[in-house]
């Protein structure tokens, strides 16, 4: 049976072949660096006069970045929630981070049940799972959930469809929200090396002790080597080294 890419069934199938997450988000240097850049983008947009109280992570997977969002703004004041359509992901996220609310539901389902406005919504590497016609609808729901002046951070891998180019991602977000920042990561050589390593690991027996997930954090000191590699890749390969694009936007209403 052919399972459609990005559906709940497809995601559950991916998780069934992994004890942690199928994409190595916990250990891959490229992903730790990507998370660091995302957190920096959010923190730069938050002012002392406005501190987030409610934060939502759409497509939270096993919850690592959701937990990191607790450190955005003043962590003691923020309530962080993660949602994902894959029940396997939510089950693992709850085990890892029992103090965070994780819900097994889609953005559509969450939008019908949530009435309190959200200050920050993060949607990393998720929109390309939707059909092109559904992406604008997802952005509309995100805008509806946001408080006036609230922030949205959205990212995508850079590749051919179903992924998006930096311009395509920018234009998609700009159709609903006020874009205030954007960026591109030059990690493709690192990503390709990581994927080769993951293929090799998949052929090897996994010791029982390796199933434990470490709650790692992307400190700047731990990602300095990846930052240097990204800069070298940009110099040597230019646009061919582009791996991820992100857009930071704001609800156009006033706070």
PDB file of C-alpha atoms in Angstrom:
ATOM      1  CA  UNK A   1       0.000   0.000   0.000  1.00  0.00           C
ATOM      2  CA  UNK A   2       1.401   3.376  -1.035  1.00  0.00           C
ATOM      3  CA  UNK A   3       1.143   5.889   1.823  1.00  0.00           C
ATOM      4  CA  UNK A   4       1.029   9.553   0.823  1.00  0.00           C
ATOM      5  CA  UNK A   5       3.986  11.671   1.878  1.00  0.00           C
ATOM      6  CA  UNK A   6       3.334  13.869   4.910  1.00  0.00           C
ATOM      7  CA  UNK A   7       0.119  12.198   6.051  1.00  0.00           C
ATOM      8  CA  UNK A   8      -0.454  10.895   9.559  1.00  0.00           C
ATOM      9  CA  UNK A   9      -0.027   7.332   8.293  1.00  0.00           C
ATOM     10  CA  UNK A  10       3.269   8.226   6.603  1.00  0.00           C
ATOM     11  CA  UNK A  11       4.616   9.883   9.745  1.00  0.00           C
ATOM     12  CA  UNK A  12       3.584   6.966  11.944  1.00  0.00           C
ATOM     13  CA  UNK A  13       5.394   4.627   9.563  1.00  0.00           C
ATOM     14  CA  UNK A  14       8.555   6.718   9.907  1.00  0.00           C
ATOM     15  CA  UNK A  15       8.390   6.612  13.696  1.00  0.00           C
ATOM     16  CA  UNK A  16       7.801   2.864  13.682  1.00  0.00           C
ATOM     17  CA  UNK A  17      11.338   2.406  12.339  1.00  0.00           C
ATOM     18  CA  UNK A  18      13.002   4.615  14.968  1.00  0.00           C
ATOM     19  CA  UNK A  19      13.378   4.484  18.722  1.00  0.00           C
ATOM     20  CA  UNK A  20      13.762   8.251  18.989  1.00  0.00           C
ATOM     21  CA  UNK A  21      12.914  10.334  15.936  1.00  0.00           C
ATOM     22  CA  UNK A  22      13.438   9.298  12.304  1.00  0.00           C
ATOM     23  CA  UNK A  23      15.359  12.436  11.345  1.00  0.00           C
ATOM     24  CA  UNK A  24      18.111  12.492  13.961  1.00  0.00           C
ATOM     25  CA  UNK A  25      17.016  15.855  15.325  1.00  0.00           C
ATOM     26  CA  UNK A  26      18.669  15.134  18.680  1.00  0.00           C
ATOM     27  CA  UNK A  27      22.205  14.541  17.479  1.00  0.00           C
ATOM     28  CA  UNK A  28      22.707  16.004  13.989  1.00  0.00           C
ATOM     29  CA  UNK A  29      24.991  19.073  14.115  1.00  0.00           C
ATOM     30  CA  UNK A  30      23.036  20.745  11.316  1.00  0.00           C
ATOM     31  CA  UNK A  31      19.815  20.535  13.307  1.00  0.00           C
ATOM     32  CA  UNK A  32      21.342  21.834  16.543  1.00  0.00           C
ATOM     33  CA  UNK A  33      22.737  24.778  14.600  1.00  0.00           C
ATOM     34  CA  UNK A  34      19.378  25.329  12.892  1.00  0.00           C
ATOM     35  CA  UNK A  35      17.637  25.397  16.277  1.00  0.00           C
ATOM     36  CA  UNK A  36      20.165  27.912  17.599  1.00  0.00           C
ATOM     37  CA  UNK A  37      19.544  30.244  14.661  1.00  0.00           C
ATOM     38  CA  UNK A  38      15.779  29.951  15.124  1.00  0.00           C
ATOM     39  CA  UNK A  39      16.024  30.818  18.822  1.00  0.00           C
ATOM     40  CA  UNK A  40      18.286  33.780  18.060  1.00  0.00           C
ATOM     41  CA  UNK A  41      15.792  35.094  15.488  1.00  0.00           C
ATOM     42  CA  UNK A  42      12.956  34.942  18.010  1.00  0.00           C
ATOM     43  CA  UNK A  43      14.906  36.474  20.872  1.00  0.00           C
ATOM     44  CA  UNK A  44      16.022  39.384  18.703  1.00  0.00           C
ATOM     45  CA  UNK A  45      12.379  40.183  17.937  1.00  0.00           C
ATOM     46  CA  UNK A  46      11.263  40.157  21.583  1.00  0.00           C
ATOM     47  CA  UNK A  47      11.523  43.431  23.482  1.00  0.00           C
ATOM     48  CA  UNK A  48      11.462  44.182  27.194  1.00  0.00           C
ATOM     49  CA  UNK A  49       8.108  45.886  26.693  1.00  0.00           C
ATOM     50  CA  UNK A  50       6.556  42.692  25.318  1.00  0.00           C
ATOM     51  CA  UNK A  51       7.160  39.242  26.721  1.00  0.00           C
ATOM     52  CA  UNK A  52       5.417  36.127  25.342  1.00  0.00           C
ATOM     53  CA  UNK A  53       2.948  34.360  27.610  1.00  0.00           C
ATOM     54  CA  UNK A  54       1.715  31.616  25.272  1.00  0.00           C
ATOM     55  CA  UNK A  55       3.923  29.782  22.776  1.00  0.00           C
ATOM     56  CA  UNK A  56       2.786  27.129  20.286  1.00  0.00           C
ATOM     57  CA  UNK A  57       5.014  24.704  18.360  1.00  0.00           C
ATOM     58  CA  UNK A  58       3.168  23.301  15.331  1.00  0.00           C
ATOM     59  CA  UNK A  59       4.592  19.981  14.157  1.00  0.00           C
ATOM     60  CA  UNK A  60       6.615  19.511  17.343  1.00  0.00           C
ATOM     61  CA  UNK A  61       7.886  15.955  16.615  1.00  0.00           C
ATOM     62  CA  UNK A  62       9.415  14.509  19.804  1.00  0.00           C
ATOM     63  CA  UNK A  63       9.524  17.879  21.510  1.00  0.00           C
ATOM     64  CA  UNK A  64      13.162  18.977  21.619  1.00  0.00           C
ATOM     65  CA  UNK A  65      12.634  22.402  20.061  1.00  0.00           C
ATOM     66  CA  UNK A  66       9.381  22.787  22.008  1.00  0.00           C
ATOM     67  CA  UNK A  67      11.390  22.467  25.213  1.00  0.00           C
ATOM     68  CA  UNK A  68      13.948  24.972  23.943  1.00  0.00           C
ATOM     69  CA  UNK A  69      11.136  27.469  23.367  1.00  0.00           C
ATOM     70  CA  UNK A  70      10.765  27.643  27.144  1.00  0.00           C
ATOM     71  CA  UNK A  71      13.895  29.815  27.073  1.00  0.00           C
ATOM     72  CA  UNK A  72      12.446  32.414  24.718  1.00  0.00           C
ATOM     73  CA  UNK A  73      11.783  35.720  26.462  1.00  0.00           C
ATOM     74  CA  UNK A  74      11.181  35.204  30.166  1.00  0.00           C
ATOM     75  CA  UNK A  75      10.750  31.425  30.530  1.00  0.00           C
ATOM     76  CA  UNK A  76       9.065  31.657  33.922  1.00  0.00           C
ATOM     77  CA  UNK A  77       6.167  33.531  32.319  1.00  0.00           C
ATOM     78  CA  UNK A  78       5.582  31.455  29.163  1.00  0.00           C
ATOM     79  CA  UNK A  79       3.259  28.486  28.712  1.00  0.00           C
ATOM     80  CA  UNK A  80       4.564  26.302  25.870  1.00  0.00           C
ATOM     81  CA  UNK A  81       2.431  23.802  23.932  1.00  0.00           C
ATOM     82  CA  UNK A  82       3.461  21.390  21.197  1.00  0.00           C
ATOM     83  CA  UNK A  83       1.098  19.759  18.697  1.00  0.00           C
ATOM     84  CA  UNK A  84       1.692  17.034  16.125  1.00  0.00           C
ATOM     85  CA  UNK A  85      -0.556  14.710  14.145  1.00  0.00           C
ATOM     86  CA  UNK A  86       1.714  11.719  14.851  1.00  0.00           C
ATOM     87  CA  UNK A  87       0.617  10.078  18.098  1.00  0.00           C
ATOM     88  CA  UNK A  88       3.952   8.254  18.323  1.00  0.00           C
ATOM     89  CA  UNK A  89       5.764  11.574  18.360  1.00  0.00           C
ATOM     90  CA  UNK A  90       3.500  13.014  21.045  1.00  0.00           C
ATOM     91  CA  UNK A  91       3.876   9.913  23.226  1.00  0.00           C
ATOM     92  CA  UNK A  92       7.666  10.228  23.098  1.00  0.00           C
ATOM     93  CA  UNK A  93       7.540  13.986  23.666  1.00  0.00           C
ATOM     94  CA  UNK A  94       5.449  13.541  26.809  1.00  0.00           C
ATOM     95  CA  UNK A  95       7.913  11.016  28.188  1.00  0.00           C
ATOM     96  CA  UNK A  96      10.846  13.326  27.501  1.00  0.00           C
ATOM     97  CA  UNK A  97       9.331  16.548  28.776  1.00  0.00           C
ATOM     98  CA  UNK A  98       6.479  15.801  31.217  1.00  0.00           C
ATOM     99  CA  UNK A  99       6.176  19.440  32.287  1.00  0.00           C
ATOM    100  CA  UNK A 100       5.209  20.600  28.795  1.00  0.00           C
ATOM    101  CA  UNK A 101       1.752  20.208  27.244  1.00  0.00           C
ATOM    102  CA  UNK A 102       1.798  18.044  24.120  1.00  0.00           C
ATOM    103  CA  UNK A 103      -1.345  17.389  22.106  1.00  0.00           C
ATOM    104  CA  UNK A 104      -1.901  14.829  19.360  1.00  0.00           C
ATOM    105  CA  UNK A 105      -3.896  16.932  16.924  1.00  0.00           C
ATOM    106  CA  UNK A 106      -3.658  18.868  13.692  1.00  0.00           C
ATOM    107  CA  UNK A 107      -3.480  22.628  13.349  1.00  0.00           C
ATOM    108  CA  UNK A 108      -7.093  22.578  12.142  1.00  0.00           C
ATOM    109  CA  UNK A 109      -8.224  20.740  15.271  1.00  0.00           C
ATOM    110  CA  UNK A 110      -6.238  23.001  17.557  1.00  0.00           C
ATOM    111  CA  UNK A 111      -7.636  26.147  15.906  1.00  0.00           C
ATOM    112  CA  UNK A 112     -11.215  25.051  16.645  1.00  0.00           C
ATOM    113  CA  UNK A 113     -10.476  24.394  20.333  1.00  0.00           C
ATOM    114  CA  UNK A 114      -8.070  27.191  21.268  1.00  0.00           C
ATOM    115  CA  UNK A 115      -9.645  30.537  22.098  1.00  0.00           C
ATOM    116  CA  UNK A 116      -6.922  32.349  24.062  1.00  0.00           C
ATOM    117  CA  UNK A 117      -4.623  34.287  21.698  1.00  0.00           C
ATOM    118  CA  UNK A 118      -1.099  32.944  21.146  1.00  0.00           C
ATOM    119  CA  UNK A 119       1.940  35.213  21.444  1.00  0.00           C
ATOM    120  CA  UNK A 120       4.413  33.129  19.404  1.00  0.00           C
ATOM    121  CA  UNK A 121       3.738  30.348  16.906  1.00  0.00           C
ATOM    122  CA  UNK A 122       6.589  28.278  15.507  1.00  0.00           C
ATOM    123  CA  UNK A 123       6.168  26.031  12.475  1.00  0.00           C
ATOM    124  CA  UNK A 124       9.500  24.460  11.514  1.00  0.00           C
ATOM    125  CA  UNK A 125       9.843  22.078   8.589  1.00  0.00           C
ATOM    126  CA  UNK A 126       6.123  21.305   8.482  1.00  0.00           C
ATOM    127  CA  UNK A 127       4.302  23.299   5.797  1.00  0.00           C
ATOM    128  CA  UNK A 128       5.814  21.302   2.940  1.00  0.00           C
ATOM    129  CA  UNK A 129       3.949  18.241   4.193  1.00  0.00           C
ATOM    130  CA  UNK A 130       0.754  19.998   3.086  1.00  0.00           C
ATOM    131  CA  UNK A 131      -0.498  20.256  -0.456  1.00  0.00           C
ATOM    132  CA  UNK A 132       0.236  23.691  -1.987  1.00  0.00           C
ATOM    133  CA  UNK A 133      -3.446  24.610  -1.784  1.00  0.00           C
ATOM    134  CA  UNK A 134      -3.549  23.841   1.951  1.00  0.00           C
ATOM    135  CA  UNK A 135      -0.542  25.954   2.915  1.00  0.00           C
ATOM    136  CA  UNK A 136      -2.284  29.318   2.606  1.00  0.00           C
ATOM    137  CA  UNK A 137      -5.175  27.955   4.659  1.00  0.00           C
ATOM    138  CA  UNK A 138      -2.686  26.898   7.357  1.00  0.00           C
ATOM    139  CA  UNK A 139      -1.201  30.417   7.381  1.00  0.00           C
ATOM    140  CA  UNK A 140      -4.702  31.849   7.724  1.00  0.00           C
ATOM    141  CA  UNK A 141      -5.355  29.667  10.780  1.00  0.00           C
ATOM    142  CA  UNK A 142      -2.016  30.646  12.287  1.00  0.00           C
ATOM    143  CA  UNK A 143      -2.899  34.319  11.863  1.00  0.00           C
ATOM    144  CA  UNK A 144      -6.289  33.677  13.473  1.00  0.00           C
ATOM    145  CA  UNK A 145      -4.608  32.069  16.506  1.00  0.00           C
ATOM    146  CA  UNK A 146      -2.091  34.907  16.984  1.00  0.00           C
ATOM    147  CA  UNK A 147      -2.616  37.904  19.187  1.00  0.00           C
ATOM    148  CA  UNK A 148      -2.189  41.303  17.480  1.00  0.00           C
ATOM    149  CA  UNK A 149       1.538  41.907  17.194  1.00  0.00           C
ATOM    150  CA  UNK A 150       2.299  38.240  17.856  1.00  0.00           C
ATOM    151  CA  UNK A 151       5.249  36.527  16.179  1.00  0.00           C
ATOM    152  CA  UNK A 152       5.443  33.608  13.747  1.00  0.00           C
ATOM    153  CA  UNK A 153       8.579  31.705  12.765  1.00  0.00           C
ATOM    154  CA  UNK A 154       8.311  29.358   9.792  1.00  0.00           C
ATOM    155  CA  UNK A 155      11.046  27.366   8.059  1.00  0.00           C
ATOM    156  CA  UNK A 156      11.420  24.980   5.143  1.00  0.00           C
ATOM    157  CA  UNK A 157      14.066  22.841   3.549  1.00  0.00           C
ATOM    158  CA  UNK A 158      15.263  24.322   0.254  1.00  0.00           C
ATOM    159  CA  UNK A 159      14.733  21.889  -2.607  1.00  0.00           C
ATOM    160  CA  UNK A 160      12.325  21.036  -5.385  1.00  0.00           C
ATOM    161  CA  UNK A 161       8.665  20.428  -4.587  1.00  0.00           C
ATOM    162  CA  UNK A 162       7.194  19.705  -2.132  1.00  0.00           C
ATOM    163  CA  UNK A 163       9.889  21.863  -0.510  1.00  0.00           C
ATOM    164  CA  UNK A 164      10.157  25.592  -1.105  1.00  0.00           C
ATOM    165  CA  UNK A 165      12.709  28.130  -2.249  1.00  0.00           C
ATOM    166  CA  UNK A 166      13.421  31.120   0.029  1.00  0.00           C
ATOM    167  CA  UNK A 167      11.288  33.322  -2.241  1.00  0.00           C
ATOM    168  CA  UNK A 168       8.387  30.878  -2.268  1.00  0.00           C
ATOM    169  CA  UNK A 169       8.426  30.654   1.527  1.00  0.00           C
ATOM    170  CA  UNK A 170       8.641  34.428   1.881  1.00  0.00           C
ATOM    171  CA  UNK A 171       5.750  35.054  -0.506  1.00  0.00           C
ATOM    172  CA  UNK A 172       3.600  32.399   1.159  1.00  0.00           C
ATOM    173  CA  UNK A 173       4.009  33.952   4.605  1.00  0.00           C
ATOM    174  CA  UNK A 174       3.708  37.516   3.302  1.00  0.00           C
ATOM    175  CA  UNK A 175       0.265  36.671   1.942  1.00  0.00           C
ATOM    176  CA  UNK A 176      -1.098  36.552   5.515  1.00  0.00           C
ATOM    177  CA  UNK A 177       1.422  38.220   7.823  1.00  0.00           C
ATOM    178  CA  UNK A 178       3.877  41.108   8.015  1.00  0.00           C
ATOM    179  CA  UNK A 179       7.358  39.741   7.313  1.00  0.00           C
ATOM    180  CA  UNK A 180       9.982  41.336   9.577  1.00  0.00           C
ATOM    181  CA  UNK A 181      12.954  39.074   8.919  1.00  0.00           C
ATOM    182  CA  UNK A 182      14.239  36.108   6.955  1.00  0.00           C
ATOM    183  CA  UNK A 183      17.367  34.073   6.444  1.00  0.00           C
ATOM    184  CA  UNK A 184      19.022  31.154   4.700  1.00  0.00           C
ATOM    185  CA  UNK A 185      21.258  28.420   6.128  1.00  0.00           C
ATOM    186  CA  UNK A 186      24.130  26.994   4.060  1.00  0.00           C
ATOM    187  CA  UNK A 187      24.281  23.493   5.496  1.00  0.00           C
ATOM    188  CA  UNK A 188      23.752  21.215   2.491  1.00  0.00           C
ATOM    189  CA  UNK A 189      27.233  19.611   2.604  1.00  0.00           C
ATOM    190  CA  UNK A 190      26.762  18.902   6.317  1.00  0.00           C
ATOM    191  CA  UNK A 191      23.253  17.545   5.744  1.00  0.00           C
ATOM    192  CA  UNK A 192      24.420  15.223   2.967  1.00  0.00           C
ATOM    193  CA  UNK A 193      27.194  13.836   5.198  1.00  0.00           C
ATOM    194  CA  UNK A 194      24.710  13.305   8.039  1.00  0.00           C
ATOM    195  CA  UNK A 195      22.259  11.458   5.799  1.00  0.00           C
ATOM    196  CA  UNK A 196      25.031   9.163   4.592  1.00  0.00           C
ATOM    197  CA  UNK A 197      25.926   8.415   8.212  1.00  0.00           C
ATOM    198  CA  UNK A 198      22.268   7.715   9.010  1.00  0.00           C
ATOM    199  CA  UNK A 199      22.085   5.207   6.154  1.00  0.00           C
ATOM    200  CA  UNK A 200      25.154   3.435   7.472  1.00  0.00           C
ATOM    201  CA  UNK A 201      23.751   3.397  11.007  1.00  0.00           C
ATOM    202  CA  UNK A 202      20.501   1.912   9.720  1.00  0.00           C
ATOM    203  CA  UNK A 203      22.436  -1.142   8.553  1.00  0.00           C
ATOM    204  CA  UNK A 204      24.072  -1.694  11.933  1.00  0.00           C
ATOM    205  CA  UNK A 205      22.537  -3.360  15.007  1.00  0.00           C
ATOM    206  CA  UNK A 206      21.448  -0.810  17.611  1.00  0.00           C
ATOM    207  CA  UNK A 207      22.511  -1.617  21.210  1.00  0.00           C
ATOM    208  CA  UNK A 208      19.682  -1.342  23.715  1.00  0.00           C
ATOM    209  CA  UNK A 209      21.436   1.485  25.543  1.00  0.00           C
ATOM    210  CA  UNK A 210      21.332   3.724  22.465  1.00  0.00           C
ATOM    211  CA  UNK A 211      17.555   4.052  22.583  1.00  0.00           C
ATOM    212  CA  UNK A 212      17.799   6.668  25.290  1.00  0.00           C
ATOM    213  CA  UNK A 213      17.225  10.210  24.052  1.00  0.00           C
ATOM    214  CA  UNK A 214      19.488  12.904  25.400  1.00  0.00           C
ATOM    215  CA  UNK A 215      17.976  16.296  26.106  1.00  0.00           C
ATOM    216  CA  UNK A 216      20.663  18.224  24.270  1.00  0.00           C
ATOM    217  CA  UNK A 217      20.620  21.977  23.759  1.00  0.00           C
ATOM    218  CA  UNK A 218      22.153  23.964  20.880  1.00  0.00           C
ATOM    219  CA  UNK A 219      24.510  26.272  22.796  1.00  0.00           C
ATOM    220  CA  UNK A 220      26.613  28.565  20.646  1.00  0.00           C
ATOM    221  CA  UNK A 221      29.837  26.915  21.853  1.00  0.00           C
ATOM    222  CA  UNK A 222      28.608  23.500  20.703  1.00  0.00           C
ATOM    223  CA  UNK A 223      27.611  24.745  17.268  1.00  0.00           C
ATOM    224  CA  UNK A 224      30.623  26.935  16.464  1.00  0.00           C
ATOM    225  CA  UNK A 225      32.136  24.217  14.250  1.00  0.00           C
ATOM    226  CA  UNK A 226      28.915  23.882  12.250  1.00  0.00           C
ATOM    227  CA  UNK A 227      28.693  27.654  11.899  1.00  0.00           C
ATOM    228  CA  UNK A 228      32.206  27.689  10.442  1.00  0.00           C
ATOM    229  CA  UNK A 229      31.387  24.839   8.038  1.00  0.00           C
ATOM    230  CA  UNK A 230      28.271  26.685   6.889  1.00  0.00           C
ATOM    231  CA  UNK A 231      30.283  29.815   6.169  1.00  0.00           C
ATOM    232  CA  UNK A 232      32.921  27.869   4.236  1.00  0.00           C
ATOM    233  CA  UNK A 233      30.189  26.067   2.261  1.00  0.00           C
ATOM    234  CA  UNK A 234      28.586  29.402   1.376  1.00  0.00           C
ATOM    235  CA  UNK A 235      31.894  30.770   0.110  1.00  0.00           C
ATOM    236  CA  UNK A 236      32.792  27.666  -1.889  1.00  0.00           C
ATOM    237  CA  UNK A 237      29.416  26.633  -3.285  1.00  0.00           C
ATOM    238  CA  UNK A 238      27.156  29.697  -3.035  1.00  0.00           C
ATOM    239  CA  UNK A 239      23.462  28.985  -3.541  1.00  0.00           C
ATOM    240  CA  UNK A 240      24.171  25.293  -4.112  1.00  0.00           C
ATOM    241  CA  UNK A 241      24.949  25.011  -0.382  1.00  0.00           C
ATOM    242  CA  UNK A 242      21.576  26.440   0.689  1.00  0.00           C
ATOM    243  CA  UNK A 243      19.701  23.951   2.867  1.00  0.00           C
ATOM    244  CA  UNK A 244      17.016  25.762   4.889  1.00  0.00           C
ATOM    245  CA  UNK A 245      15.101  29.021   4.694  1.00  0.00           C
ATOM    246  CA  UNK A 246      13.192  30.741   7.472  1.00  0.00           C
ATOM    247  CA  UNK A 247      10.837  33.688   7.742  1.00  0.00           C
ATOM    248  CA  UNK A 248       9.988  35.680  10.855  1.00  0.00           C
ATOM    249  CA  UNK A 249       6.658  37.486  10.648  1.00  0.00           C
ATOM    250  CA  UNK A 250       4.257  39.405  12.826  1.00  0.00           C
ATOM    251  CA  UNK A 251       0.498  39.741  13.092  1.00  0.00           C
ATOM    252  CA  UNK A 252      -0.172  43.116  11.458  1.00  0.00           C
ATOM    253  CA  UNK A 253      -2.492  44.275  14.254  1.00  0.00           C
ATOM    254  CA  UNK A 254      -1.220  46.412  17.115  1.00  0.00           C
ATOM    255  CA  UNK A 255      -0.532  44.941  20.563  1.00  0.00           C
TER     256      UNK A 255
END
